[in-house]
């Protein structure tokens, strides 16, 4: 079925859109052949990292079959794909994940801006970020989870997979220090369910990374509880020994202060 989807995209957008198939992904791309192996490498590295995070066998299929990813080399094709196949206007985006709760379908679309190594690094960050959304959508159930957790986890996984070529941990640590220094509240973020602003992604990353730092098993159970339909408050209390949202904010602030005193990015487990 998904290969038929890809073939329909080829017919609509151009026969130069070529399939790169990996163990877990069907990647359709108009990239130059010499650059296509990077797409497979980034996708599978992301899948391995998430499987490790949630203690799954990497050979296990989280997706219905293999996840379709559409990678374009220019914005015009990306916009045409989004309009024709998803009915979306994404002029302000460089990538998105289409997640349908009722049937579990998910696919990813994104484009690369430029051809420098820095452009490839930025694209890789978007690919891993959006691919993480796709993985999490299928993990345990197809129920959607609060957006701040989803975005924070996606940023954290991009950092883990891409390392020094990804600035997410540095951005998260910098913003967290500002929130703690000026005592800016994060209660609104923690209570939110729907979409968050782009400038909040780094903050969400910092809070999610704090939860991850408390143990991989606990974090996996926290996500499982959310995917069962429980609220953030319920899942926190059940998994983290009665932790409330107020406790989470206080402990996160304490971890940021401690990290600053130690000169580290504490609470951000992907940076050594």
GROMACS .gro file of C-alpha atoms in nm:
model
  272
    1UNK     CA    1   0.000   0.000   0.000
    2UNK     CA    2   0.273   0.248   0.099
    3UNK     CA    3   0.474   0.169  -0.215
    4UNK     CA    4   0.163   0.254  -0.416
    5UNK     CA    5   0.150   0.584  -0.227
    6UNK     CA    6   0.508   0.654  -0.323
    7UNK     CA    7   0.442   0.566  -0.685
    8UNK     CA    8   0.150   0.810  -0.689
    9UNK     CA    9   0.386   1.079  -0.559
   10UNK     CA   10   0.631   1.000  -0.839
   11UNK     CA   11   0.358   1.034  -1.099
   12UNK     CA   12   0.248   1.369  -0.956
   13UNK     CA   13   0.585   1.527  -0.879
   14UNK     CA   14   0.832   1.369  -1.119
   15UNK     CA   15   0.993   1.040  -1.211
   16UNK     CA   16   1.320   1.153  -1.055
   17UNK     CA   17   1.163   1.086  -0.714
   18UNK     CA   18   1.335   0.759  -0.625
   19UNK     CA   19   1.276   0.501  -0.352
   20UNK     CA   20   1.548   0.433  -0.093
   21UNK     CA   21   1.428   0.136   0.113
   22UNK     CA   22   1.574   0.048   0.453
   23UNK     CA   23   1.478  -0.199   0.725
   24UNK     CA   24   1.217   0.039   0.870
   25UNK     CA   25   1.159   0.316   0.615
   26UNK     CA   26   1.045   0.379   0.259
   27UNK     CA   27   1.226   0.701   0.170
   28UNK     CA   28   1.124   0.871  -0.154
   29UNK     CA   29   1.363   1.143  -0.260
   30UNK     CA   30   1.475   1.360  -0.550
   31UNK     CA   31   1.823   1.400  -0.400
   32UNK     CA   32   2.135   1.330  -0.603
   33UNK     CA   33   2.229   0.958  -0.582
   34UNK     CA   34   2.554   1.033  -0.400
   35UNK     CA   35   2.363   1.188  -0.107
   36UNK     CA   36   2.085   0.931  -0.071
   37UNK     CA   37   2.279   0.695   0.159
   38UNK     CA   38   2.276   0.968   0.425
   39UNK     CA   39   1.897   0.947   0.442
   40UNK     CA   40   1.906   0.576   0.516
   41UNK     CA   41   2.182   0.624   0.773
   42UNK     CA   42   1.998   0.899   0.963
   43UNK     CA   43   1.667   0.714   0.959
   44UNK     CA   44   1.804   0.385   1.087
   45UNK     CA   45   2.023   0.556   1.349
   46UNK     CA   46   1.711   0.728   1.480
   47UNK     CA   47   1.518   0.400   1.489
   48UNK     CA   48   1.801   0.228   1.678
   49UNK     CA   49   1.826   0.512   1.931
   50UNK     CA   50   1.452   0.508   1.999
   51UNK     CA   51   1.446   0.129   2.026
   52UNK     CA   52   1.722   0.153   2.285
   53UNK     CA   53   1.540   0.431   2.472
   54UNK     CA   54   1.222   0.222   2.498
   55UNK     CA   55   1.398  -0.114   2.536
   56UNK     CA   56   1.267  -0.261   2.212
   57UNK     CA   57   1.440  -0.505   1.981
   58UNK     CA   58   1.563  -0.293   1.686
   59UNK     CA   59   1.440  -0.566   1.450
   60UNK     CA   60   1.086  -0.515   1.580
   61UNK     CA   61   0.853  -0.319   1.352
   62UNK     CA   62   0.684  -0.028   1.528
   63UNK     CA   63   0.529   0.093   1.203
   64UNK     CA   64   0.238  -0.068   1.017
   65UNK     CA   65   0.484  -0.181   0.751
   66UNK     CA   66   0.762   0.067   0.684
   67UNK     CA   67   0.726   0.439   0.747
   68UNK     CA   68   0.705   0.654   0.432
   69UNK     CA   69   0.936   0.958   0.433
   70UNK     CA   70   0.941   1.209   0.148
   71UNK     CA   71   1.264   1.412   0.123
   72UNK     CA   72   1.279   1.691  -0.132
   73UNK     CA   73   1.562   1.917  -0.241
   74UNK     CA   74   1.349   2.229  -0.282
   75UNK     CA   75   1.056   2.402  -0.120
   76UNK     CA   76   0.834   2.407  -0.429
   77UNK     CA   77   0.807   2.028  -0.443
   78UNK     CA   78   0.755   2.005  -0.068
   79UNK     CA   79   0.468   2.254  -0.084
   80UNK     CA   80   0.313   2.076  -0.382
   81UNK     CA   81   0.330   1.742  -0.200
   82UNK     CA   82   0.169   1.889   0.112
   83UNK     CA   83  -0.115   2.048  -0.086
   84UNK     CA   84  -0.187   1.753  -0.313
   85UNK     CA   85  -0.151   1.462  -0.072
   86UNK     CA   86  -0.228   1.612   0.270
   87UNK     CA   87  -0.436   1.920   0.186
   88UNK     CA   88  -0.204   2.133   0.396
   89UNK     CA   89  -0.054   2.479   0.355
   90UNK     CA   90   0.293   2.451   0.510
   91UNK     CA   91   0.463   2.764   0.374
   92UNK     CA   92   0.622   2.837   0.713
   93UNK     CA   93   0.749   2.481   0.769
   94UNK     CA   94   1.051   2.286   0.656
   95UNK     CA   95   0.898   1.953   0.752
   96UNK     CA   96   0.599   1.787   0.914
   97UNK     CA   97   0.464   1.452   1.030
   98UNK     CA   98   0.113   1.344   0.934
   99UNK     CA   99  -0.024   1.132   1.220
  100UNK     CA  100  -0.378   0.991   1.210
  101UNK     CA  101  -0.494   0.864   1.548
  102UNK     CA  102  -0.791   0.657   1.435
  103UNK     CA  103  -0.603   0.425   1.198
  104UNK     CA  104  -0.238   0.467   1.296
  105UNK     CA  105  -0.121   0.597   0.958
  106UNK     CA  106   0.186   0.817   0.965
  107UNK     CA  107   0.420   0.968   0.708
  108UNK     CA  108   0.685   1.239   0.705
  109UNK     CA  109   0.765   1.509   0.449
  110UNK     CA  110   1.048   1.764   0.452
  111UNK     CA  111   1.289   1.952   0.229
  112UNK     CA  112   1.652   2.062   0.235
  113UNK     CA  113   1.751   2.427   0.210
  114UNK     CA  114   2.089   2.457   0.040
  115UNK     CA  115   2.374   2.216  -0.028
  116UNK     CA  116   2.646   2.303   0.223
  117UNK     CA  117   2.740   2.062   0.500
  118UNK     CA  118   2.565   2.293   0.746
  119UNK     CA  119   2.250   2.263   0.534
  120UNK     CA  120   2.275   1.884   0.545
  121UNK     CA  121   2.322   1.899   0.923
  122UNK     CA  122   2.011   2.112   0.964
  123UNK     CA  123   1.816   1.879   0.737
  124UNK     CA  124   1.931   1.578   0.940
  125UNK     CA  125   1.804   1.746   1.256
  126UNK     CA  126   1.464   1.796   1.097
  127UNK     CA  127   1.455   1.440   0.963
  128UNK     CA  128   1.532   1.284   1.300
  129UNK     CA  129   1.294   1.523   1.479
  130UNK     CA  130   1.002   1.444   1.249
  131UNK     CA  131   1.091   1.076   1.232
  132UNK     CA  132   1.077   1.061   1.611
  133UNK     CA  133   0.722   1.196   1.596
  134UNK     CA  134   0.635   0.914   1.354
  135UNK     CA  135   0.790   0.649   1.581
  136UNK     CA  136   0.621   0.783   1.894
  137UNK     CA  137   0.285   0.794   1.716
  138UNK     CA  138   0.306   0.418   1.660
  139UNK     CA  139   0.469   0.331   1.996
  140UNK     CA  140   0.244   0.127   2.231
  141UNK     CA  141  -0.072   0.271   2.071
  142UNK     CA  142  -0.168   0.534   1.814
  143UNK     CA  143  -0.300   0.773   2.078
  144UNK     CA  144  -0.155   1.124   2.053
  145UNK     CA  145   0.042   1.259   2.350
  146UNK     CA  146   0.076   1.618   2.478
  147UNK     CA  147   0.263   1.826   2.226
  148UNK     CA  148   0.530   1.960   2.462
  149UNK     CA  149   0.642   1.607   2.546
  150UNK     CA  150   0.637   1.504   2.182
  151UNK     CA  151   0.843   1.806   2.071
  152UNK     CA  152   1.083   1.785   2.363
  153UNK     CA  153   1.153   1.418   2.299
  154UNK     CA  154   1.201   1.477   1.925
  155UNK     CA  155   1.460   1.747   1.994
  156UNK     CA  156   1.638   1.525   2.246
  157UNK     CA  157   1.658   1.229   2.009
  158UNK     CA  158   1.796   1.449   1.732
  159UNK     CA  159   2.074   1.552   1.971
  160UNK     CA  160   2.145   1.192   2.064
  161UNK     CA  161   2.162   1.070   1.706
  162UNK     CA  162   2.351   1.362   1.551
  163UNK     CA  163   2.580   1.467   1.836
  164UNK     CA  164   2.796   1.775   1.785
  165UNK     CA  165   2.637   1.859   1.450
  166UNK     CA  166   2.310   1.930   1.633
  167UNK     CA  167   2.275   2.240   1.858
  168UNK     CA  168   1.963   2.126   2.044
  169UNK     CA  169   2.124   2.049   2.381
  170UNK     CA  170   2.312   2.378   2.389
  171UNK     CA  171   1.996   2.569   2.300
  172UNK     CA  172   1.795   2.383   2.563
  173UNK     CA  173   2.053   2.446   2.835
  174UNK     CA  174   2.080   2.815   2.748
  175UNK     CA  175   1.704   2.872   2.754
  176UNK     CA  176   1.660   2.670   3.074
  177UNK     CA  177   1.919   2.885   3.250
  178UNK     CA  178   1.731   3.197   3.145
  179UNK     CA  179   1.402   3.060   3.278
  180UNK     CA  180   1.563   2.972   3.609
  181UNK     CA  181   1.762   3.295   3.639
  182UNK     CA  182   1.458   3.517   3.586
  183UNK     CA  183   1.212   3.281   3.754
  184UNK     CA  184   0.995   3.265   3.445
  185UNK     CA  185   0.707   3.019   3.497
  186UNK     CA  186   0.672   2.697   3.298
  187UNK     CA  187   0.337   2.595   3.447
  188UNK     CA  188   0.156   2.688   3.126
  189UNK     CA  189   0.379   2.459   2.923
  190UNK     CA  190   0.340   2.166   3.161
  191UNK     CA  191  -0.039   2.192   3.164
  192UNK     CA  192  -0.070   2.232   2.787
  193UNK     CA  193  -0.188   1.957   2.556
  194UNK     CA  194  -0.204   2.120   2.212
  195UNK     CA  195   0.063   2.274   1.989
  196UNK     CA  196   0.340   2.480   2.144
  197UNK     CA  197   0.534   2.770   1.991
  198UNK     CA  198   0.863   2.708   1.812
  199UNK     CA  199   1.050   2.909   2.076
  200UNK     CA  200   0.922   2.665   2.342
  201UNK     CA  201   1.079   2.357   2.184
  202UNK     CA  202   1.411   2.406   2.362
  203UNK     CA  203   1.234   2.449   2.695
  204UNK     CA  204   1.031   2.133   2.636
  205UNK     CA  205   1.356   1.954   2.545
  206UNK     CA  206   1.511   2.056   2.876
  207UNK     CA  207   1.215   1.934   3.083
  208UNK     CA  208   1.185   1.607   2.891
  209UNK     CA  209   1.560   1.551   2.925
  210UNK     CA  210   1.526   1.594   3.301
  211UNK     CA  211   1.264   1.317   3.307
  212UNK     CA  212   1.486   1.097   3.092
  213UNK     CA  213   1.775   1.151   3.331
  214UNK     CA  214   1.571   0.985   3.606
  215UNK     CA  215   1.597   0.652   3.426
  216UNK     CA  216   1.514   0.503   3.087
  217UNK     CA  217   1.273   0.247   3.229
  218UNK     CA  218   1.072   0.509   3.417
  219UNK     CA  219   1.058   0.736   3.114
  220UNK     CA  220   0.934   0.451   2.896
  221UNK     CA  221   0.662   0.374   3.150
  222UNK     CA  222   0.568   0.742   3.161
  223UNK     CA  223   0.519   0.747   2.783
  224UNK     CA  224   0.330   0.416   2.798
  225UNK     CA  225   0.092   0.562   3.055
  226UNK     CA  226   0.026   0.864   2.833
  227UNK     CA  227  -0.035   0.634   2.537
  228UNK     CA  228  -0.292   0.449   2.746
  229UNK     CA  229  -0.486   0.774   2.768
  230UNK     CA  230  -0.378   0.895   3.111
  231UNK     CA  231  -0.309   1.261   3.184
  232UNK     CA  232   0.041   1.396   3.242
  233UNK     CA  233  -0.045   1.448   3.609
  234UNK     CA  234  -0.159   1.087   3.649
  235UNK     CA  235   0.139   0.942   3.460
  236UNK     CA  236   0.390   1.149   3.659
  237UNK     CA  237   0.243   1.043   3.991
  238UNK     CA  238   0.218   0.678   3.891
  239UNK     CA  239   0.569   0.643   3.753
  240UNK     CA  240   0.774   0.896   3.950
  241UNK     CA  241   0.665   0.819   4.307
  242UNK     CA  242   0.381   1.067   4.341
  243UNK     CA  243   0.548   1.352   4.152
  244UNK     CA  244   0.313   1.642   4.077
  245UNK     CA  245   0.354   1.903   3.805
  246UNK     CA  246   0.465   2.148   4.074
  247UNK     CA  247   0.725   1.896   4.193
  248UNK     CA  248   0.843   1.848   3.835
  249UNK     CA  249   0.897   2.221   3.788
  250UNK     CA  250   1.079   2.256   4.120
  251UNK     CA  251   1.306   1.957   4.057
  252UNK     CA  252   1.377   2.066   3.701
  253UNK     CA  253   1.480   2.412   3.826
  254UNK     CA  254   1.705   2.254   4.088
  255UNK     CA  255   1.871   2.035   3.824
  256UNK     CA  256   1.933   2.337   3.599
  257UNK     CA  257   2.092   2.529   3.888
  258UNK     CA  258   2.309   2.231   3.981
  259UNK     CA  259   2.421   2.184   3.622
  260UNK     CA  260   2.514   2.550   3.593
  261UNK     CA  261   2.720   2.533   3.911
  262UNK     CA  262   2.899   2.225   3.779
  263UNK     CA  263   2.952   2.380   3.437
  264UNK     CA  264   2.761   2.099   3.263
  265UNK     CA  265   2.436   2.061   3.073
  266UNK     CA  266   2.282   1.848   3.346
  267UNK     CA  267   1.942   1.698   3.276
  268UNK     CA  268   2.038   1.673   2.910
  269UNK     CA  269   2.149   1.310   2.890
  270UNK     CA  270   2.264   1.310   2.529
  271UNK     CA  271   2.559   1.540   2.598
  272UNK     CA  272   2.864   1.409   2.780
   0.00000   0.00000   0.00000
